[in-house]
Coordinates of C-alpha atoms and ligand atoms in Angstrom, one line a residue:
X1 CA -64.7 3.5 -125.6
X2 CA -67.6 1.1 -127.2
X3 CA -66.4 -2.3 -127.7
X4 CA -66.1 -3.5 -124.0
X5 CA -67.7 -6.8 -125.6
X6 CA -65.0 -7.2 -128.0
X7 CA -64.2 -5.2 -131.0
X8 CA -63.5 -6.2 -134.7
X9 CA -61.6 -4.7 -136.4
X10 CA -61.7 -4.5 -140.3
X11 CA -58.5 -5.4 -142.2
X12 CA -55.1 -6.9 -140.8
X13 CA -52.6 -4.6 -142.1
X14 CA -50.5 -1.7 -140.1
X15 CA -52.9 0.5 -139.2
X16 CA -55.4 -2.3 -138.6
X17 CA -52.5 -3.2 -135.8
X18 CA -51.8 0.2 -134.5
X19 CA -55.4 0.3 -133.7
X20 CA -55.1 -3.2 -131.9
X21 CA -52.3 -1.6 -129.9
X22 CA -53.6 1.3 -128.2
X23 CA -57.1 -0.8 -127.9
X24 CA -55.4 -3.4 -126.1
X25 CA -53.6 -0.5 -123.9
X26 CA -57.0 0.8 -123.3
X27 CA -57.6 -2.5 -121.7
X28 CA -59.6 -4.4 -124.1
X29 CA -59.8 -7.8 -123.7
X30 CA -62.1 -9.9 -127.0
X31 CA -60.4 -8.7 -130.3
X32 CA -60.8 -9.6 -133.4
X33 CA -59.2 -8.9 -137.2
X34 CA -61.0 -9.3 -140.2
X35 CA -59.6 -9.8 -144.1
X36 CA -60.5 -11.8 -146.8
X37 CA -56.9 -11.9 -147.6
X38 CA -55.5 -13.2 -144.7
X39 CA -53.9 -16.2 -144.2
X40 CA -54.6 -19.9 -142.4
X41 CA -53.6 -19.3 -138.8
X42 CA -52.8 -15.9 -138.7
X43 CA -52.9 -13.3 -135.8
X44 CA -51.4 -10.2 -133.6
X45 CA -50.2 -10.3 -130.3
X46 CA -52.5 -13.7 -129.9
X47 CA -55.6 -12.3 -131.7
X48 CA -57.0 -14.1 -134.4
X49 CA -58.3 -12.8 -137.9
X50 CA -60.9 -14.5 -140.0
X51 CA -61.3 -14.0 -143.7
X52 CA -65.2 -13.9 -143.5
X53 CA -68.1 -12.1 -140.9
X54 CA -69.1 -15.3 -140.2
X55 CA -70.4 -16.8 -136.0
X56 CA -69.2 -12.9 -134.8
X57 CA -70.7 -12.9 -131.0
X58 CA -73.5 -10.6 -130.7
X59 CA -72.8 -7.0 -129.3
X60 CA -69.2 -6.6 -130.6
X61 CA -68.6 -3.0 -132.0
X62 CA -66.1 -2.3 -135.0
X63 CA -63.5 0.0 -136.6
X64 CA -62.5 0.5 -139.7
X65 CA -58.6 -0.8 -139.6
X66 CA -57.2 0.6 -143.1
X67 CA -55.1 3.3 -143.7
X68 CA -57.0 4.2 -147.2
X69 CA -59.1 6.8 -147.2
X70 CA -61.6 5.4 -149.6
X71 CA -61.3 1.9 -148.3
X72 CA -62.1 3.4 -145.0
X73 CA -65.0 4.5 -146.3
X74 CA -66.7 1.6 -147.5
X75 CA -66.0 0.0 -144.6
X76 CA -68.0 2.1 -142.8
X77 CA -70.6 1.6 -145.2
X78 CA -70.4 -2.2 -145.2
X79 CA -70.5 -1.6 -141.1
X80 CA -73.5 0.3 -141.1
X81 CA -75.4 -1.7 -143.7
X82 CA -74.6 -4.8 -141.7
X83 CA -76.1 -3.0 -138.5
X84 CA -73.1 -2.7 -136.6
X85 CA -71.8 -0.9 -134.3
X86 CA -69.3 1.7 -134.9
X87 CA -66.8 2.6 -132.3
X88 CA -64.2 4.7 -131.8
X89 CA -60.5 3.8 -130.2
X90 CA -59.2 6.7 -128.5
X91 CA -56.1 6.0 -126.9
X92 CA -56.1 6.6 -123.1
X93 CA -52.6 8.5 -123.9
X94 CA -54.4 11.3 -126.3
X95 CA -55.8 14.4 -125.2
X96 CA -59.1 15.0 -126.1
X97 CA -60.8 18.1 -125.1
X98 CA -64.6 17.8 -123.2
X99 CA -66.0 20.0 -125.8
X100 CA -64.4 18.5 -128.8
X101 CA -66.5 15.4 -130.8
X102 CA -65.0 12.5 -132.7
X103 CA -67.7 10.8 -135.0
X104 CA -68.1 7.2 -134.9
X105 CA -65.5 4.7 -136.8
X106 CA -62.8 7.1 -135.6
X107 CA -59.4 6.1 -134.5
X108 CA -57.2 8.9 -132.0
X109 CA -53.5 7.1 -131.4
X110 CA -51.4 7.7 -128.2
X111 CA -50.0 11.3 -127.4
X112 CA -52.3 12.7 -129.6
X113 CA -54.6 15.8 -129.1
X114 CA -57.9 17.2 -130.1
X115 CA -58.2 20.8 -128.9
X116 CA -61.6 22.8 -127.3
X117 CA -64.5 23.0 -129.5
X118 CA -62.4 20.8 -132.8
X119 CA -64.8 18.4 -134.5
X120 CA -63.3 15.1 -136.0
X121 CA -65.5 13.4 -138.7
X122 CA -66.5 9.8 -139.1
X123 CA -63.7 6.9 -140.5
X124 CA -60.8 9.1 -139.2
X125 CA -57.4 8.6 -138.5
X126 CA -55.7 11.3 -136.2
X127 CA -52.5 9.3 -135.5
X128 CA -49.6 9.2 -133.0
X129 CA -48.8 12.7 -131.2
X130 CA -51.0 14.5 -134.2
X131 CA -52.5 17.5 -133.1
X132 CA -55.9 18.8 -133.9
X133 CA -55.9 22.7 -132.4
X134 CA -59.0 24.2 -131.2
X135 CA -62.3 24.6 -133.4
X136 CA -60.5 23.1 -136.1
X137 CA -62.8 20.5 -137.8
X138 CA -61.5 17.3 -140.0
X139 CA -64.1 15.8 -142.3
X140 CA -64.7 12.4 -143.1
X141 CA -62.7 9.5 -143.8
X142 CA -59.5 12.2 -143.3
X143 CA -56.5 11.1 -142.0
X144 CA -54.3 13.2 -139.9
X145 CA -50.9 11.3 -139.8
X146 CA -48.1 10.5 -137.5
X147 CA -46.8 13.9 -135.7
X148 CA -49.1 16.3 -138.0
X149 CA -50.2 19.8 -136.9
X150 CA -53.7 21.6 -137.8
X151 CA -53.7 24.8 -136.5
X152 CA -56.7 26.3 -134.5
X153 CA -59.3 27.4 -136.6
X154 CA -58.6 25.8 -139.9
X155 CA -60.7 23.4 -141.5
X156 CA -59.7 20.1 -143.2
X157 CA -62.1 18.7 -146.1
X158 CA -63.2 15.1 -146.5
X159 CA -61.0 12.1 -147.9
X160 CA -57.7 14.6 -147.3
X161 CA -54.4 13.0 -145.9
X162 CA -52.1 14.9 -144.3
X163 CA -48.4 13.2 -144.0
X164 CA -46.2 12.7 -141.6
X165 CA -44.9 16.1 -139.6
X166 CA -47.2 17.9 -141.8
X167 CA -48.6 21.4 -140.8
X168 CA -51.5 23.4 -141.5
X169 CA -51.2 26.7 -139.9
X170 CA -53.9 28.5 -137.9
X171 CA -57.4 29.8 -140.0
X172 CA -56.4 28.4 -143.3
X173 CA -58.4 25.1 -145.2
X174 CA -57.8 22.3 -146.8
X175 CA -60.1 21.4 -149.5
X176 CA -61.4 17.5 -150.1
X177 CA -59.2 15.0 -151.9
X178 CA -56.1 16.6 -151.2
X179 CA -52.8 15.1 -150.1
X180 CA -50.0 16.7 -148.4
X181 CA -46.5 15.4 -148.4
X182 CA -44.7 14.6 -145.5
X183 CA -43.2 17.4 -143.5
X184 CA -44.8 20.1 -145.7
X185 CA -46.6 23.4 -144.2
X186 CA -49.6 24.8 -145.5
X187 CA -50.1 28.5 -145.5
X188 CA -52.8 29.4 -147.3
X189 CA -55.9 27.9 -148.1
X190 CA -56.3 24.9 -150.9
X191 CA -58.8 24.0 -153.1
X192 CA -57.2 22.4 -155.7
X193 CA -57.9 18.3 -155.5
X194 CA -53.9 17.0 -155.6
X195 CA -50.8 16.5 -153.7
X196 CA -48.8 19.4 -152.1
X197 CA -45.2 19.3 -150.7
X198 CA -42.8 21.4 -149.1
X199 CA -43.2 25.0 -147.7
X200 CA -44.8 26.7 -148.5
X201 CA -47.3 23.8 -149.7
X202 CA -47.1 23.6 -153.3
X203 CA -48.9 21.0 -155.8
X204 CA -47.2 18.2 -157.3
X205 CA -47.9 18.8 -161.4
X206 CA -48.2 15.4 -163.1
X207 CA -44.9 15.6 -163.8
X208 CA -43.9 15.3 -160.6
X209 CA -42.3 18.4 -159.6
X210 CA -43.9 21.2 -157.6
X211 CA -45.7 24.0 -159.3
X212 CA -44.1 27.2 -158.0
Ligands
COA301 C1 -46.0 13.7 -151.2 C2 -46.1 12.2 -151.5 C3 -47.6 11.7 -151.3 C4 -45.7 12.1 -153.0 O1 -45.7 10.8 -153.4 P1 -45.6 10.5 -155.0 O2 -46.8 11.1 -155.7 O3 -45.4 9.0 -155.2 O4 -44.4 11.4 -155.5 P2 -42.9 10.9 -155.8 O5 -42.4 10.0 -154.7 O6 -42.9 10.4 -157.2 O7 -42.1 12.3 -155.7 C5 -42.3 13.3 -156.6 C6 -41.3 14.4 -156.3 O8 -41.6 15.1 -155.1 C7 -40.6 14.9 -154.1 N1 -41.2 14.6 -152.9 C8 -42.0 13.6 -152.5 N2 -42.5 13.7 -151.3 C9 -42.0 14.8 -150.8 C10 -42.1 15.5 -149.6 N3 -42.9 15.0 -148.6 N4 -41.5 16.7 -149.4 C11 -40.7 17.2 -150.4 N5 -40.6 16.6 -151.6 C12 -41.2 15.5 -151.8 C13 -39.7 13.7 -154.6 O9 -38.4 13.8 -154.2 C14 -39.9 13.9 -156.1 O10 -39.1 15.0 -156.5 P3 -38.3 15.0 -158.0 O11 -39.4 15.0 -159.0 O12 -37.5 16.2 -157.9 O13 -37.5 13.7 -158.0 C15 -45.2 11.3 -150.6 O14 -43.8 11.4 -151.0 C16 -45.4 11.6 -149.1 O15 -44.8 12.6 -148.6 N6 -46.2 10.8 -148.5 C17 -46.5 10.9 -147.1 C18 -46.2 9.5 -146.4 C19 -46.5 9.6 -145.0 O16 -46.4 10.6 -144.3 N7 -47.0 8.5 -144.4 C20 -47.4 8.5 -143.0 C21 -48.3 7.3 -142.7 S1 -48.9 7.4 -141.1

């Protein structure tokens, strides 16, 4: 993992500490939060957040810390246009194949797995016990949530979010800017910018009910 200088970490919020958690399992020592909205004195299991970028020691790396997909985004952005460095926090309790790749500004939580030959894009999230199955490949600022499944072989656009328990079954894709419910199971490929539930997968109309 980059960061063995210390590691910032951008934003304070749930995912910004789930991040601190399995870095701090890792074995990382010098961490810091940043968000302009936090408050006088706050901090996580004794680290300290600042609202500004402000006297950060030379040769720290950094992580995007939000669960938004967009937000992740322009964090990376803001990261690279400040010249930082981006790193990735793989938990030491994931499985992550030689021959996959994980992109920098990448987070990988505990238990989870990214199979031979998969290809995880920059700003992502694969979360706790998430699988990623062989040659599989997650684009950009994706997030693969708590307990999700993609399949070998299937291919998730950029900016998607899969929800909790979610599956994508073997071969199939998963367009950009598409959200699927928790617990739902994808069988055939989607294009269709929106949000899916249930199984089979089927979009949410603006109504609010599925389109069958
Ligand atoms: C799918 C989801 C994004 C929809 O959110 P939403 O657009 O706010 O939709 P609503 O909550 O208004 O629900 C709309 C309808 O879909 C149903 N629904 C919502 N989520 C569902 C799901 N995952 N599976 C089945 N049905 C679902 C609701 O019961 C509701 O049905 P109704 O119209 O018959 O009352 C959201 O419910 C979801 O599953 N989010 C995933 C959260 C998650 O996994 N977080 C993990 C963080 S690590």
């Amino acid at each position: 993992m980059k960061g063995d200088n210390g590691l910032l970490i951008l934003g304070f919020g749930g995912h910004a500490r789930s991040v601190a958690a399995v870095a701090i399992a890792n074995g990382i020592k010098l961490l810091l939060f940043v968000d302009e909205n936090a408050r006088d004195g706050e901090s996580f299991l004794g680290f300290p957040v600042r609202r500004d970028l402000e006297r950060i020691p030379l040769g720290w790396s950094c992580i995007p810390g939000v669960g938004d997909n967009a937000k992740r985004k322009g964090q990376v952005e803001f990261a690279r246009s400040a010249g930082w460095d981006l790193a990735n926090v793989v938990s030491r309790h994931a499985t992550v194949d030689v021959n996959a790749s994980i992109s920098p500004g990448s987070f990988v939580g505990h238990h989870a797995h990214i199979g031979p030959l998969a290809r995880i894009g920059s700003g992502c999230i694969v979360n706790t016990g998430a699988i990623v199955e062989h040659e599989s490949e997650v684009g950009d600022f994706s997030h693969v949530s708590v307990n999700s499944v993609v399949a070998g072989r299937s291919r998730i656009g950029s900016f998607v979010f899969l929800g909790t328990g979610a599956t994508v079954i073997d071969g199939v894709s998963v367009g950009e800017n598409i959200t699927i419910g928790a617990g739902a199971t994808v069988v055939e490929s989607l294009s269709t910018p929106g949000t899916y539930i249930g199984c089979p997968a089927r979009r949410l109309a603006q109504a609010g009910r599925a389109v069958y």
